[in-house]
Coordinates of C-alpha atoms in Angstrom, one line a residue:
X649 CA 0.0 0.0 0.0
X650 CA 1.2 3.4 -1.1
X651 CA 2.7 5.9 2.0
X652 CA -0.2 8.3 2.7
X653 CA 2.2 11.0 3.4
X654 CA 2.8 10.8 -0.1
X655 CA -0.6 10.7 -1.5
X656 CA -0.8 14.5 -2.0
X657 CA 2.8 15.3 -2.0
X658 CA 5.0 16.0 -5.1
X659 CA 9.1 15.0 -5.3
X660 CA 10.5 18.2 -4.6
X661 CA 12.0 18.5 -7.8
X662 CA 8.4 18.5 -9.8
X663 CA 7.9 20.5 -7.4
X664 CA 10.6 23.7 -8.4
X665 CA 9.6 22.7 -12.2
X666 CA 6.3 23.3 -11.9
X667 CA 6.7 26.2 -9.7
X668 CA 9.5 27.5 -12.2
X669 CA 6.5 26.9 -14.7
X670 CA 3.8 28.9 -12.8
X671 CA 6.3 31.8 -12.9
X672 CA 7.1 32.0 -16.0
X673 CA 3.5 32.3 -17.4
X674 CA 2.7 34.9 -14.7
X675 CA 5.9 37.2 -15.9
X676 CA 4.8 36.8 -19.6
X677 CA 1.0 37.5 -18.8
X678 CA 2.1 40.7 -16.8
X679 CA 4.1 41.8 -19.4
X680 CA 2.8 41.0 -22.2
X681 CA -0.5 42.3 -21.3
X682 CA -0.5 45.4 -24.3
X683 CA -0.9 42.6 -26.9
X684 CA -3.4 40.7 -25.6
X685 CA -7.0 41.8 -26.4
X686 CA -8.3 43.6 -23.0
X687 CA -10.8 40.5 -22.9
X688 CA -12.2 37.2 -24.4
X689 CA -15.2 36.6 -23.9
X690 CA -16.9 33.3 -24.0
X691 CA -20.4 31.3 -24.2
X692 CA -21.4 28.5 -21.4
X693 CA -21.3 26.0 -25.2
X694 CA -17.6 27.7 -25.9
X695 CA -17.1 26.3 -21.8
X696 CA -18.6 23.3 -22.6
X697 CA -15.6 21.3 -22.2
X698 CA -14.9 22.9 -18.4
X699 CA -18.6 22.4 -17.3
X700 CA -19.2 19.3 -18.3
X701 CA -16.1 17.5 -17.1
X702 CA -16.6 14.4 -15.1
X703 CA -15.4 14.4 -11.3
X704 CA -11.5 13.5 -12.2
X705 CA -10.5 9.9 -9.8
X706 CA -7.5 9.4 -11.6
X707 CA -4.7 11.5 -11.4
X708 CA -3.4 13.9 -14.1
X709 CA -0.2 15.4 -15.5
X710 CA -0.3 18.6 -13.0
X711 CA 2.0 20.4 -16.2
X712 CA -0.5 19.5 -18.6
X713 CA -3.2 20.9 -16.3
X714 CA -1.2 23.9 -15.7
X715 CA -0.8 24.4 -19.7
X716 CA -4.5 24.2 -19.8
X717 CA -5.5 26.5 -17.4
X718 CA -3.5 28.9 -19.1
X719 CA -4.2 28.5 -22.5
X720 CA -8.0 27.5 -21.9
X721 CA -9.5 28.7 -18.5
X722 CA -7.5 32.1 -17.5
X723 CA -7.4 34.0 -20.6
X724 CA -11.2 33.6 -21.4
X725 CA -11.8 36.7 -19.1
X726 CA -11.5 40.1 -18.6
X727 CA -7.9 41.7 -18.5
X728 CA -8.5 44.2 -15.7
X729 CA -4.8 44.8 -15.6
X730 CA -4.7 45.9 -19.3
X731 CA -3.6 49.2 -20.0
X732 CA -7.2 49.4 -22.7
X733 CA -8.9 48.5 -19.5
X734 CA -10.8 51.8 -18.6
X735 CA -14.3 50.3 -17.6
X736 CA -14.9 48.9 -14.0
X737 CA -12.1 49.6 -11.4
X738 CA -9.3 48.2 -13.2
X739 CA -7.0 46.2 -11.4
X740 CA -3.0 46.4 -12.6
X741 CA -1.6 44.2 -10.1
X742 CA 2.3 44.0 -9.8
X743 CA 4.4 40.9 -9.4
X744 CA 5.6 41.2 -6.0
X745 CA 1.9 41.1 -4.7
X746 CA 2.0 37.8 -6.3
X747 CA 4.8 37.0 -4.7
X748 CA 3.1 38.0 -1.6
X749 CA 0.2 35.9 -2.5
X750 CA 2.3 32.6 -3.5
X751 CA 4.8 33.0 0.2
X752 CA 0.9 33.2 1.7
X753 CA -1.1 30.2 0.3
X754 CA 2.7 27.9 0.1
X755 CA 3.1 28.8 3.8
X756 CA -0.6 28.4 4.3
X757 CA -0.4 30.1 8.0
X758 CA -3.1 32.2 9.0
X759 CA -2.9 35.5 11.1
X760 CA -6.7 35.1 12.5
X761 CA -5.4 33.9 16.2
X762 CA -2.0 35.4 17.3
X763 CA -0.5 31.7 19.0
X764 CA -1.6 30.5 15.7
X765 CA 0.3 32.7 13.1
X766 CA 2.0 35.4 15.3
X767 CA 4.4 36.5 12.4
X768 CA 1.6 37.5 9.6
X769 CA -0.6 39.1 12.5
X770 CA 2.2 41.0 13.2
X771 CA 2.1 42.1 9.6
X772 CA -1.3 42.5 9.3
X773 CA -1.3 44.9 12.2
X774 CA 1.4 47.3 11.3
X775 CA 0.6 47.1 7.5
X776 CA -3.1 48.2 8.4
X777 CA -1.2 51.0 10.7
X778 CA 0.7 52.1 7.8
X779 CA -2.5 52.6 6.1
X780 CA -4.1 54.6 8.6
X781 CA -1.3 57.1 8.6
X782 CA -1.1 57.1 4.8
X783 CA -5.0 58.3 4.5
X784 CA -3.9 60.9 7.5
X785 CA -6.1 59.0 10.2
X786 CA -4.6 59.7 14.0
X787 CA -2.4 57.6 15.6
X788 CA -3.5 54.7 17.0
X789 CA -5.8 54.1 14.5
X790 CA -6.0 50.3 12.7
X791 CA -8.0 47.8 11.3
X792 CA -8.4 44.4 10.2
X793 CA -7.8 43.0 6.1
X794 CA -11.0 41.1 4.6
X795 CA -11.7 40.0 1.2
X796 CA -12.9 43.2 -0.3
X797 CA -14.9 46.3 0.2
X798 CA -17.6 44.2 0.9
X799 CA -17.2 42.3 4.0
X800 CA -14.9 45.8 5.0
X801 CA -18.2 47.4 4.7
X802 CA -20.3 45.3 6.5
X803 CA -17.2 45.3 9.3
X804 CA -17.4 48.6 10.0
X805 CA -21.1 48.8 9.8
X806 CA -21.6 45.9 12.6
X807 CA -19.1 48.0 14.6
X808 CA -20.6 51.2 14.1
X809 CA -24.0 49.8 14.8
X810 CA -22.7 48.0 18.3
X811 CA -21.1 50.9 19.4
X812 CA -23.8 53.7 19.2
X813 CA -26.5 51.4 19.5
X814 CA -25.3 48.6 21.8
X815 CA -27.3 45.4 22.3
X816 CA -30.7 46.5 21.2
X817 CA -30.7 47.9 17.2
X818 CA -34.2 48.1 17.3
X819 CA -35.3 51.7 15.6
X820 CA -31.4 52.8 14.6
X821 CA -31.3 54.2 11.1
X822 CA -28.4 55.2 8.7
X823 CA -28.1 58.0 6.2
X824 CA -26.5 57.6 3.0
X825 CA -26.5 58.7 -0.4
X826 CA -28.5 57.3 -3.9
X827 CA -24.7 57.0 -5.4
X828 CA -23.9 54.2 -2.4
X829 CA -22.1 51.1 -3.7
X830 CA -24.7 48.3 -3.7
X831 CA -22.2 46.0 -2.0
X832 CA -22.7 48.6 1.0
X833 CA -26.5 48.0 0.7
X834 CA -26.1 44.6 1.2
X835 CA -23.8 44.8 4.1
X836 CA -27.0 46.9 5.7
X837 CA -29.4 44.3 4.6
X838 CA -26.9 42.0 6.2
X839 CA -26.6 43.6 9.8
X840 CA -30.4 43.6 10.1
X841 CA -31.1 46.9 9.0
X842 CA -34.4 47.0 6.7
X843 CA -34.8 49.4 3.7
X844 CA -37.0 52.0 5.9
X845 CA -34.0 52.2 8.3
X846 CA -31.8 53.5 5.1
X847 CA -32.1 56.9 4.5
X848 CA -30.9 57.4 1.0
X849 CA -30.5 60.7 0.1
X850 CA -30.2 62.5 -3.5
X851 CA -27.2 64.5 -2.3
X852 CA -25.2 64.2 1.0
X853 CA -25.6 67.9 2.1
X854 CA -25.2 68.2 5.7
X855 CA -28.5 70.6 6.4
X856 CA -30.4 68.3 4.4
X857 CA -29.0 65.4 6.5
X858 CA -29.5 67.5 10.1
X859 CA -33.0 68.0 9.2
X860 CA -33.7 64.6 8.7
X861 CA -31.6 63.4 11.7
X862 CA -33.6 65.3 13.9
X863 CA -36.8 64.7 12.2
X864 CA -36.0 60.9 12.9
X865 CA -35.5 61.5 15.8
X866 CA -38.7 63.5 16.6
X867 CA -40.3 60.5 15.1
X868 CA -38.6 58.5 18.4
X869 CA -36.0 56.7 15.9
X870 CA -32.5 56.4 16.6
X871 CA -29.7 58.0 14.0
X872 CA -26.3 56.2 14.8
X873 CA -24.5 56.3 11.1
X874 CA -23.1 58.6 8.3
X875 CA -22.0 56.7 5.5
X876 CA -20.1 59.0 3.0
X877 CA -18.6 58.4 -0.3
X878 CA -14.9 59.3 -0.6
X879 CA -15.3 58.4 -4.6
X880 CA -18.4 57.3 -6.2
X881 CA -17.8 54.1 -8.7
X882 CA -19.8 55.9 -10.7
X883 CA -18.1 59.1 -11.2
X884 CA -15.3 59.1 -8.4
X885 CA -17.6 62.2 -6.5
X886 CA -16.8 62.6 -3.2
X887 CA -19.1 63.6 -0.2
X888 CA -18.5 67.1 1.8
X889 CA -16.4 65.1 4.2
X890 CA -15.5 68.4 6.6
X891 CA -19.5 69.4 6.9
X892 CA -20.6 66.0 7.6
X893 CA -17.9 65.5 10.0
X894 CA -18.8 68.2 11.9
X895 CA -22.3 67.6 12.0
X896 CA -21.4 63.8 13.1
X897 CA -19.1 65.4 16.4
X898 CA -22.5 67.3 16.9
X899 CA -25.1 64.6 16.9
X900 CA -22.7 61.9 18.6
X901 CA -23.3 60.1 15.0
X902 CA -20.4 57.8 13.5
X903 CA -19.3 59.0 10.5
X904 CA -17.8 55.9 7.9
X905 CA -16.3 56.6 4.8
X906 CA -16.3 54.4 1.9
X907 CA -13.5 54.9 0.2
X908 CA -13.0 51.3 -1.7
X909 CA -11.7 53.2 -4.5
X910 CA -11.0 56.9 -3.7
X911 CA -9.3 56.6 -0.7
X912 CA -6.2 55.9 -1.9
X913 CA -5.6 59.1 -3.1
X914 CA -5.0 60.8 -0.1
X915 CA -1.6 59.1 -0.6
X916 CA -0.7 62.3 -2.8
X917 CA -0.5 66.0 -2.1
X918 CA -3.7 67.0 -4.5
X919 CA -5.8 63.7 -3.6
X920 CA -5.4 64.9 0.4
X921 CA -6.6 68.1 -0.2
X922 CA -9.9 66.4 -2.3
X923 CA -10.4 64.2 0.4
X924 CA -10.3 66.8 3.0
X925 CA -12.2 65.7 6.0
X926 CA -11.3 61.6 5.4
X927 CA -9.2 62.0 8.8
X928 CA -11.8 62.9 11.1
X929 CA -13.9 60.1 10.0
X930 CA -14.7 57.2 12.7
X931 CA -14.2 54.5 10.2
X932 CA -12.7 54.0 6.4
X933 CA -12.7 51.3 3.8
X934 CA -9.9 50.9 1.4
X935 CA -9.2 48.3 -1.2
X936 CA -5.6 48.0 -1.8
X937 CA -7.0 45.4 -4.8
X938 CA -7.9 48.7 -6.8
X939 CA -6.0 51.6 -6.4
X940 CA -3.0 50.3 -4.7
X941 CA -2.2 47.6 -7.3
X942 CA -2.7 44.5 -5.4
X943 CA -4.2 41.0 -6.5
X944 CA -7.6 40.0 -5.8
X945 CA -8.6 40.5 -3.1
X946 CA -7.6 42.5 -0.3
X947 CA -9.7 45.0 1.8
X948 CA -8.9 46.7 4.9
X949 CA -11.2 48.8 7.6
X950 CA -9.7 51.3 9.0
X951 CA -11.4 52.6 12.7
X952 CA -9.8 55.9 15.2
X953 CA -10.0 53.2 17.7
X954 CA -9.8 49.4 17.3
X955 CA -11.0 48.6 20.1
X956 CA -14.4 49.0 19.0
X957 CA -13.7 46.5 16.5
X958 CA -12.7 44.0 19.8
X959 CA -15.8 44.7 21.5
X960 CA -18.2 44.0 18.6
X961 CA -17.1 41.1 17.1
X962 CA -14.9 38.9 20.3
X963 CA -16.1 35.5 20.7
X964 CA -15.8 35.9 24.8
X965 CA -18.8 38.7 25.0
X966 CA -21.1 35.6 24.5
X967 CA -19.8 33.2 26.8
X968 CA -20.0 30.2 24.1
X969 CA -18.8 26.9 24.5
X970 CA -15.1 27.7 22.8
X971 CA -12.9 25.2 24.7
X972 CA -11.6 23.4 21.7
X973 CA -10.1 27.2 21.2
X974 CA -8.5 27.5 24.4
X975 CA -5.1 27.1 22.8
X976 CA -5.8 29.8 20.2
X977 CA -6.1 32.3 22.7
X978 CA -4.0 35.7 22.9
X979 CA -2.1 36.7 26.3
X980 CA -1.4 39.8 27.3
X981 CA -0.9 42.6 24.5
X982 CA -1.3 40.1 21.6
X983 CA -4.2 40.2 19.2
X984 CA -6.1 37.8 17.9
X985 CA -7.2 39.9 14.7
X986 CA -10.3 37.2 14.5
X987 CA -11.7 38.6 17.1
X988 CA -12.0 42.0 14.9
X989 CA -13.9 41.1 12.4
X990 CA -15.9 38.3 11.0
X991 CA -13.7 35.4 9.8
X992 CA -11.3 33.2 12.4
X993 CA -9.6 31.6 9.9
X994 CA -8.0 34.2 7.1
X995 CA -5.5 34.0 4.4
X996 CA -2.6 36.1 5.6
X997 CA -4.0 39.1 3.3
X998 CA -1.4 41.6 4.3
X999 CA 2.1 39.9 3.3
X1000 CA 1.3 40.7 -0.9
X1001 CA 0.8 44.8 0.1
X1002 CA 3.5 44.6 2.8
X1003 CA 6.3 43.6 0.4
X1004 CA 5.1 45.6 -2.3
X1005 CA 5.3 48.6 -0.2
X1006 CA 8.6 47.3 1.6
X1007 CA 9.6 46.2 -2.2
X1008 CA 9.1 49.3 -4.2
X1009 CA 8.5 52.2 -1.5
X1010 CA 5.7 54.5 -0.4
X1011 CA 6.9 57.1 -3.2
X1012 CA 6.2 54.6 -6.6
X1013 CA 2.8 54.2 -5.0
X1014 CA 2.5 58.2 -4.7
X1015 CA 3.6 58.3 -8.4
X1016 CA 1.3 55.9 -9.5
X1017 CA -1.5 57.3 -8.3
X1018 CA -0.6 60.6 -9.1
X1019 CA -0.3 59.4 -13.5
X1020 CA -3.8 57.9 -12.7
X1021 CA -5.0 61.6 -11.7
X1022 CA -3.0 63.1 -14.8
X1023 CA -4.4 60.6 -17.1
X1024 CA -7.9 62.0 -16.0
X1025 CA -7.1 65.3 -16.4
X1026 CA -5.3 64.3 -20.3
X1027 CA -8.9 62.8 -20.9
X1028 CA -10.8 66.0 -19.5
X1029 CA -8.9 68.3 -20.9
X1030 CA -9.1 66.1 -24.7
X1031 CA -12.9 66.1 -24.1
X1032 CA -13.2 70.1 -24.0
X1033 CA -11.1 70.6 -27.1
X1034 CA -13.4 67.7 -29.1
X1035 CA -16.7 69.8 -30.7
X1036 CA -18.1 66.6 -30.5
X1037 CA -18.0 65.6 -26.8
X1038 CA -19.4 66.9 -23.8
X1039 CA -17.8 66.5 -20.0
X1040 CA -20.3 65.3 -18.0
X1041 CA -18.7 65.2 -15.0
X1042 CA -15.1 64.6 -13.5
X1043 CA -12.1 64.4 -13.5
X1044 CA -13.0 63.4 -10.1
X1045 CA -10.1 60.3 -8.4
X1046 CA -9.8 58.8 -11.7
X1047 CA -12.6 58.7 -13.3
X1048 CA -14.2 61.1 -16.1
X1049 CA -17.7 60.5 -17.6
X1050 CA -18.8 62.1 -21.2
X1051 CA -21.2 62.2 -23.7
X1052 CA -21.3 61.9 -27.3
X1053 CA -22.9 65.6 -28.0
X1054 CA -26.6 65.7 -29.2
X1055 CA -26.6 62.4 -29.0
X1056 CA -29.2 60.0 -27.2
X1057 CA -28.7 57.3 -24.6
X1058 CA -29.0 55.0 -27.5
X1059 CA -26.3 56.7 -29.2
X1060 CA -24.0 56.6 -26.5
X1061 CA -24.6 52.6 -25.8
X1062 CA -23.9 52.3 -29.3
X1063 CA -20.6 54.2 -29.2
X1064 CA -19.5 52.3 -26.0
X1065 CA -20.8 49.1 -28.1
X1066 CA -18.6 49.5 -31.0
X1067 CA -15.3 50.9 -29.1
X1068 CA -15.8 47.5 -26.8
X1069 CA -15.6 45.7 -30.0
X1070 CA -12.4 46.1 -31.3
X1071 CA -10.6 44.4 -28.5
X1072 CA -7.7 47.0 -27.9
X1073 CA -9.8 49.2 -25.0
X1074 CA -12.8 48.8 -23.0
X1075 CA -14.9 51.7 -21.9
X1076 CA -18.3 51.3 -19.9
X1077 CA -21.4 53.6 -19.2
X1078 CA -23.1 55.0 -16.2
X1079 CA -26.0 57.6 -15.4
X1080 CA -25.0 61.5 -14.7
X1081 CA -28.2 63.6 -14.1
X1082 CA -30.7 60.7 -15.4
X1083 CA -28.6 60.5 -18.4
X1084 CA -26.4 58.0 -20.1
X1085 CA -22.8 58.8 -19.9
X1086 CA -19.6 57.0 -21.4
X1087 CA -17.0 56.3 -18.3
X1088 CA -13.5 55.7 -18.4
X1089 CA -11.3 55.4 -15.2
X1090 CA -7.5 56.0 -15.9
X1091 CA -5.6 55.0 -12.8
X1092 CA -4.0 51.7 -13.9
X1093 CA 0.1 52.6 -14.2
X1094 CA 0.6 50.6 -17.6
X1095 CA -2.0 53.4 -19.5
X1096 CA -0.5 55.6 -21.4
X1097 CA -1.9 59.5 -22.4
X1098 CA -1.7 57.6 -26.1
X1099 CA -4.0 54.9 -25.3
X1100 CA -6.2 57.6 -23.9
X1101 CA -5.8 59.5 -27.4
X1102 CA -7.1 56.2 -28.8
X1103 CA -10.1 55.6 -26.7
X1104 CA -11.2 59.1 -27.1
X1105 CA -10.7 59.0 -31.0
X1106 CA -12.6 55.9 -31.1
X1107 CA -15.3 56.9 -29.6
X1108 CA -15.6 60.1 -32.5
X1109 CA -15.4 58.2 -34.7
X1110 CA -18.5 55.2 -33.4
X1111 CA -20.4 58.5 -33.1
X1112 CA -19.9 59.3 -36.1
X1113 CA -20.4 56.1 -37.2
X1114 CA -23.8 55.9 -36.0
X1115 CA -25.3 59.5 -36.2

C-alpha cells in the first residue's frame, strides 16, 4: 500500500519545475498584457468542455493541467490589468503582490489567532497602521484586512452599529447617499437593518441630512450612522467630508467613509486636499486590490479606535462553548485579529501589500497614483477641445464621464458598443443627471496618455459612425 504521506505530496524537484512553470506564465501574462486583447469573452457552449467534465478519480499530469488552465480557462476573461482597460475599477496588479500571494497560500499560516500565526498578524497589524497614517487617520488608529470592500463594509457597519446602539438595534437608522455602492446596501441588509432604516438621500448635504436626523428622531427613531462616499464608482464624487464631519461630532453620530476606491488618493498631495475631512472620520474602507495595485482581493477597515472592532465582534462577550479554542487564545498585549472582524480563519492578506510597499516604496505608489489623476485630467482636458463631446462630469479620483454631443442614450450605448468591440480598450457607461454617460477610469500605471488618445478618437469616430 502506497505511504499516505505521499498521496498529496509532489518530489521536490516536480515540485521547483512546476513552480519554475507557474512563474514564467505569470511574468509573460504581466508583461505581455499590451498585446493581448483587453478581454475574451466566451459562451457556457464555448465552456462546454470545463462544465461538463466528469469528477476526475485518476490522477493527471499537473503540467498539462497547468498548460490548460493557461491556455484555456484564464485567458477567457476580462484583463483588468490591461492598459485598454478603462471600464470597471481596473486592477493592474504588480508581481511582488504575487509574490506576496504565492509565500501566503505555500506557507498556508493564518494570522486570524495570534499563537496561531504570530508572524503574519504581526504584519497585518502594522501594514493596516501604515495605512491609517497614509490616508492621514490619527495615531493609534488600525483595522483588520477582509476579502474586499464588501465584508470591509459590513465590518465597519456591525461595529458602528454596536457601538452607538449597543445590544438592542431596534429603531437605529443610517443615512447615505443614492450613489452608495450596492455592495454597502447589502452589508445593511446583512446587519439587520431593513430598507425604511436606510435613508438614502439624493445628495449628502449636511443641512439636508440634520434636518432629517432630527426629524427621525422627533419621530422616536434612533440615527447612529453617516456613510459617505470618498469616490463614487460611478463618477469618483466625493461627499463634503469636513460638513458632515462636523455635523457627526454634533449629533454623537459615526461617521464611515467608503473609500473602496477613492481613498487611496489621499496618498498624494492633491488627492489629500480632495479628500479633506477623510481624517476625522470614525471608520474608512480601502481596497488596496484597486487603487493600490494589489491581487484580488484584499480589503482593509480602518477605525480611530480598534478597540471598538474588539468589542463588537470577540467570541468571549457571549460566553460560548469555545474550549476546543482554548489554545488559540491571545495573552497579554497580543491580538487575535479574529476577534476584529468576522472570519477566524483568514489567508494572511497583508504579506502581498506589505512587500510591495517594503519592495518598491511609499513614493512609486505616490507616483502611480498621481499618473492615474493626470491621465484623468489628459482625458478631460481632450474632451473640451473635441466639438463633439461633452464632460459630463469629472475628472474626479480617476474617473471622467462624457457624452457623445446631441446624442441620445441609445447613441451613447452604441458608441461604447462598437469601441468595446475592437478588442484593444474597454470603456463602460453609467447615469449622470438621469442621463447616459460614457465612463473611463485612468488610474491603472501601464495606461499611457496615447491609449487615452485612442479611446477618445474611437469613440468620435463610433459616433460618427452611427449619427
Amino acid at each position: 500500500m502506497p505511504d499516505p504521506a505521499g498521496w498529496l505530496d509532489l518530489p521536490p524537484d516536480r515540485m521547483r519545475e512546476l513552480g519554475h512553470q507557474v512563474v514564467d506564465l505569470v511574468v509573460d501574462h504581466l508583461t505581455g498584457l499590451r498585446d493581448q486583447p483587453v478581454r475574451t469573452p466566451a459562451t457556457r457552449d464555448e465552456l462546454r468542455h470545463v462544465l461538463d467534465e466528469p469528477v476526475p478519480e485518476q490522477p493527471t499530469d499537473p503540467g498539462a493541467l497547468v498548460t490548460f488552465l493557461t491556455e484555456e480557462v484564464l485567458p477567457r476573461s476580462l484583463r483588468l490589468g490591461h492598459p485598454g482597460c478603462l471600464a470597471f475599477i481596473p486592477s493592474a496588479n504588480n508581481f511582488l503582490g504575487v509574490l506576496g500571494d504565492l509565500l501566503a497560500a505555500g506557507f498556508n499560516t493564518s494570522p486570524g489567532a495570534w499563537p496561531v500565526g504570530a508572524g503574519p498578524a504581526a504584519v497585518e497589524l502594522v501594514t493596516a497602521r501604515w495605512l491609517a497614517a497614509l490616508l492621514g487617520l490619527p495615531e493609534g488608529s488600525g483595522g483588520v484586512f477582509t476579502p474586499g470592500g464588501a465584508l470591509a463594509n459590513l465590518t465597519a457597519l456591525a461595529a458602528a452599529r454596536d457601538d452607538r446602539l449597543g445590544p438592542d438595534a431596534t429603531g437605529g437608522v443610517l443615512y447615505c447617499s443614492d450613489q452608495t455602492h450596492p455592495a454597502v446596501l447589502r452589508a445593511c441588509h446583512v446587519i439587520g437593518l431593513r430598507q425604511e432604516q436606510v435613508r438614502m438621500l439624493p445628495a449628502m448635504d449636511p443641512d439636508v441630512v440634520l434636518r432629517e436626523v432630527r426629524a427621525d428622531r422627533t419621530r422616536g427613531l434612533r440615527p447612529f450612522l453617516v456613510l459617505a462616499n470618498a469616490g463614487t464608482t460611478s463618477t469618483g464624487a466625493i461627499d463634503p467630508l469636513p460638513g458632515l464631519a462636523a455635523l457627526c461630532r454634533e449629533e454623537r453620530l459615526w461617521l464611515h467613509v467608503d473609500g473602496a476606491h477613492g481613498a487611496a488618493a489621499a496618498l498624494t498631495e492633491r488627492g489629500r486636499k480632495a479628500l479633506r475631512g477623510l481624517d476625522e472620520a470614525d471608520s474608512v474602507v480601502i481596497d488596496p486590490h484597486k487603487w493600490l495595485f494589489q491581487p484580488y482581493e484584499i480589503g482593509c477597515v480602518l477605525v480611530r479606535d480598534p478597540d471598538v472592532l474588539h468589542r463588537a465582534f470577540t467570541i468571549d462577550r457571549f460566553r460560548a462553548q469555545t474550549g476546543y479554542l482554548a489554545l488559540s487564545r491571545p495573552a497579554g498585549a497580543e491580538t487575535n485579529l479574529s476577534d476584529h472582524g468576522v472570519q477566524f480563519t483568514t489567508a494572511a492578506r497583508a504579506l502581498k501589500l506589505w512587500l510591495s510597499l517594503k519592495g518598491f516604496g511609499v513614493a512609486a505608489f505616490r507616483a502611480a497614483i498621481d499618473h492615474g489623476l493626470d491621465q484623468a485630467d489628459h482625458v478631460a482636458a481632450r474632451v473640451r477641445e473635441i466639438p463633439e463631446l461633452d464632460l459630463v462630469a469629472g475628472p474626479a479620483l480617476g474617473i471622467v464621464c462624457l457624452r457623445h454631443r446631441g446624442g441620445t442614450d441609445d447613441l451613447q450605448a452604441a458608441i461604447c458598443r462598437e469601441v468595446n468591440e475592437d478588442g484593444r480598450m474597454l470603456i463602460a457607461t453609467t447615469a449622470v443627471d438621469d442621463a447616459l454617460a460614457l465612463r473611463l477610469c485612468t488610474i491603472n500605471p501601464r495606461t499611457t496618455q496615447a491609449d487615452l488618445d485612442l479611446v477618445l478618437d474611437a469613440i468620435v469616430a463610433a459616433g460618427r459612425a452611427a449619427a
